[in-house]
Amino acid sequence: MAQYTITFDNGRRETISAVNVNYEPDESQYRFVDEHGRHVAFVPGLNVLSIVVTEWTDDEKAVSG
């Protein structure tokens, strides 16, 4: 799984472990999912400045590279 660092407009940061993140425009939120497609976190998109992948496993590097 990857580590995603989310930076909010108030300067706060949060790290979430997930395989993938998708933005749902109808719901104005980011959905983070695990390797089984289960939701691990929902983040309202309104106050998000950035989402950056900061770490991932060697298996994911090999697949994406």
Coordinates of N, CA, C and O in Angstrom, one line a residue:
M1 N 0.8 -1.2 0.0 CA 0.0 0.0 0.0 C 0.9 1.2 0.0 O 2.0 1.2 0.4
A2 N 0.3 2.3 -0.4 CA 1.0 3.6 -0.5 C 0.7 4.5 0.7 O -0.4 4.2 1.4
Q3 N 1.5 5.4 1.0 CA 1.2 6.4 2.0 C 0.9 7.7 1.3 O 1.7 8.2 0.5
Y4 N -0.3 8.3 1.5 CA -0.7 9.5 0.9 C -0.7 10.6 2.0 O -1.2 10.4 3.1
T5 N 0.0 11.7 1.8 CA 0.0 12.8 2.7 C -0.9 13.9 2.1 O -0.7 14.4 1.0
I6 N -1.9 14.2 2.9 CA -2.9 15.2 2.5 C -2.6 16.5 3.3 O -2.4 16.5 4.5
T7 N -2.5 17.6 2.5 CA -2.3 18.9 3.2 C -3.6 19.7 3.0 O -4.2 19.8 1.9
F8 N -4.1 20.3 4.1 CA -5.4 21.0 4.1 C -5.1 22.5 4.1 O -3.9 22.9 4.4
D9 N -6.1 23.3 3.8 CA -5.9 24.8 3.7 C -5.6 25.5 5.0 O -5.1 26.6 5.0
N10 N -5.8 24.8 6.1 CA -5.4 25.3 7.4 C -4.0 25.0 7.9 O -3.7 25.2 9.0
G11 N -3.3 24.3 7.0 CA -1.9 23.9 7.3 C -1.8 22.5 7.9 O -0.7 22.0 8.1
R12 N -2.9 21.9 8.3 CA -2.8 20.6 8.9 C -2.5 19.5 7.8 O -2.9 19.6 6.7
R13 N -1.8 18.5 8.3 CA -1.4 17.4 7.4 C -1.9 16.1 8.0 O -1.9 15.9 9.2
E14 N -2.2 15.1 7.1 CA -2.7 13.8 7.6 C -2.1 12.8 6.6 O -2.1 13.1 5.4
T15 N -1.8 11.6 7.1 CA -1.2 10.6 6.3 C -2.2 9.4 6.3 O -2.7 9.0 7.4
I16 N -2.5 8.9 5.1 CA -3.4 7.7 5.0 C -2.8 6.6 4.2 O -2.2 6.9 3.2
S17 N -2.9 5.4 4.6 CA -2.4 4.2 3.9 C -3.5 3.7 3.0 O -4.6 3.4 3.5
A18 N -3.2 3.6 1.7 CA -4.2 3.1 0.8 C -3.5 2.6 -0.5 O -2.4 3.0 -0.7
V19 N -4.2 1.9 -1.3 CA -3.7 1.4 -2.6 C -4.0 2.5 -3.6 O -3.2 2.7 -4.5
N20 N -5.1 3.1 -3.5 CA -5.5 4.1 -4.5 C -6.4 5.2 -3.9 O -7.0 5.0 -2.9
V21 N -6.5 6.3 -4.6 CA -7.3 7.4 -4.2 C -8.1 7.9 -5.4 O -7.5 8.0 -6.5
N22 N -9.4 8.1 -5.3 CA -10.2 8.6 -6.4 C -11.0 9.8 -5.9 O -11.4 9.8 -4.7
Y23 N -11.2 10.8 -6.8 CA -12.0 11.9 -6.4 C -13.4 11.7 -7.0 O -13.6 11.3 -8.2
E24 N -14.4 11.9 -6.2 CA -15.8 11.7 -6.6 C -16.5 13.1 -6.7 O -16.8 13.7 -5.7
P25 N -16.6 13.7 -7.9 CA -17.0 15.0 -8.1 C -18.5 15.2 -7.6 O -18.8 16.3 -7.1
D26 N -19.3 14.2 -7.8 CA -20.7 14.4 -7.3 C -20.9 14.5 -5.8 O -21.8 15.1 -5.3
E27 N -19.9 13.9 -5.1 CA -19.9 14.0 -3.6 C -18.9 14.9 -3.1 O -18.8 15.1 -1.9
S28 N -18.0 15.5 -3.9 CA -17.0 16.4 -3.5 C -16.1 15.9 -2.5 O -15.8 16.5 -1.5
Q29 N -15.7 14.6 -2.7 CA -14.8 14.0 -1.7 C -13.8 13.0 -2.3 O -14.0 12.5 -3.5
Y30 N -12.7 12.8 -1.6 CA -11.7 11.8 -2.1 C -12.0 10.5 -1.3 O -12.3 10.5 -0.2
R31 N -11.9 9.4 -2.1 CA -12.1 8.0 -1.5 C -10.8 7.3 -1.6 O -10.3 7.1 -2.7
F32 N -10.3 6.8 -0.5 CA -9.1 6.0 -0.4 C -9.5 4.6 -0.2 O -10.4 4.3 0.6
V33 N -8.9 3.7 -1.0 CA -9.3 2.3 -1.0 C -8.1 1.4 -0.7 O -7.0 1.7 -1.1
D34 N -8.4 0.2 -0.2 CA -7.3 -0.8 0.1 C -7.2 -1.7 -1.1 O -7.9 -1.6 -2.1
E35 N -6.3 -2.8 -0.9 CA -6.1 -3.7 -2.0 C -7.3 -4.6 -2.3 O -7.3 -5.2 -3.4
H36 N -8.3 -4.6 -1.5 CA -9.5 -5.4 -1.8 C -10.7 -4.5 -2.3 O -11.8 -5.0 -2.4
G37 N -10.4 -3.2 -2.5 CA -11.4 -2.3 -3.0 C -12.3 -1.7 -1.9 O -13.3 -1.1 -2.2
R38 N -11.9 -2.0 -0.7 CA -12.7 -1.5 0.4 C -12.3 0.0 0.8 O -11.1 0.3 0.7
H39 N -13.2 0.8 1.2 CA -12.9 2.2 1.5 C -12.2 2.2 2.9 O -12.7 1.6 3.8
V40 N -11.1 2.9 2.9 CA -10.4 3.1 4.2 C -10.5 4.5 4.7 O -10.3 4.7 5.9
A41 N -10.9 5.5 3.8 CA -11.1 6.8 4.3 C -11.8 7.6 3.2 O -11.7 7.4 2.0
F42 N -12.6 8.6 3.7 CA -13.3 9.6 2.9 C -12.8 10.9 3.4 O -12.9 11.2 4.6
V43 N -12.4 11.8 2.4 CA -11.9 13.1 2.8 C -12.6 14.1 2.0 O -12.6 14.1 0.8
P44 N -13.3 15.0 2.7 CA -14.0 16.1 1.9 C -13.0 16.9 1.1 O -12.0 17.3 1.6
G45 N -13.3 17.1 -0.1 CA -12.4 17.8 -1.1 C -12.3 19.3 -0.9 O -11.4 19.9 -1.4
L46 N -13.3 19.9 -0.2 CA -13.4 21.4 -0.1 C -12.1 22.0 0.4 O -11.7 23.0 -0.2
N47 N -11.5 21.5 1.4 CA -10.3 22.2 2.1 C -9.0 21.5 1.8 O -8.0 21.8 2.4
V48 N -8.9 20.6 0.8 CA -7.7 19.9 0.4 C -6.9 20.8 -0.5 O -7.3 21.2 -1.6
L49 N -5.6 21.0 -0.1 CA -4.7 21.7 -1.0 C -3.9 20.8 -1.9 O -3.7 21.0 -3.1
S50 N -3.5 19.6 -1.3 CA -2.8 18.7 -2.1 C -2.8 17.3 -1.5 O -3.1 17.1 -0.3
I51 N -2.6 16.3 -2.3 CA -2.5 14.9 -1.9 C -1.3 14.4 -2.7 O -1.2 14.4 -3.9
V52 N -0.3 13.9 -1.9 CA 1.0 13.5 -2.4 C 1.3 12.1 -2.0 O 1.2 11.8 -0.8
V53 N 1.7 11.2 -2.9 CA 2.2 9.9 -2.5 C 3.6 10.0 -2.0 O 4.5 10.6 -2.6
T54 N 3.8 9.6 -0.7 CA 5.1 9.8 -0.1 C 5.9 8.5 0.1 O 7.0 8.6 0.3
E55 N 5.2 7.4 0.0 CA 5.9 6.1 0.2 C 5.0 5.0 -0.4 O 3.8 5.1 -0.3
W56 N 5.6 4.0 -1.0 CA 4.9 2.8 -1.4 C 5.8 1.6 -1.3 O 7.0 1.7 -1.2
T57 N 5.2 0.4 -1.4 CA 6.0 -0.8 -1.3 C 6.7 -1.1 -2.6 O 6.4 -0.6 -3.7
D58 N 7.7 -2.0 -2.6 CA 8.4 -2.4 -3.8 C 7.6 -3.0 -4.8 O 7.8 -2.9 -6.0
D59 N 6.5 -3.8 -4.4 CA 5.6 -4.4 -5.3 C 4.9 -3.4 -6.1 O 4.7 -3.5 -7.4
E60 N 4.4 -2.3 -5.5 CA 3.7 -1.3 -6.2 C 4.6 -0.5 -7.2 O 4.2 -0.1 -8.2
K61 N 5.9 -0.3 -6.8 CA 6.9 0.4 -7.6 C 7.1 -0.5 -8.9 O 7.1 0.1 -10.0
A62 N 7.2 -1.8 -8.8 CA 7.4 -2.6 -9.9 C 6.2 -2.6 -10.9 O 6.4 -2.6 -12.1
V63 N 5.0 -2.6 -10.3 CA 3.8 -2.6 -11.2 C 3.6 -1.3 -11.9 O 3.3 -1.2 -13.1
S64 N 3.9 -0.2 -11.2 CA 3.6 1.1 -11.8 C 4.8 1.6 -12.7 O 4.7 2.6 -13.4
G65 N 6.0 1.0 -12.5 CA 7.2 1.5 -13.2 C 7.3 0.8 -14.5 O 7.8 1.1 -15.5

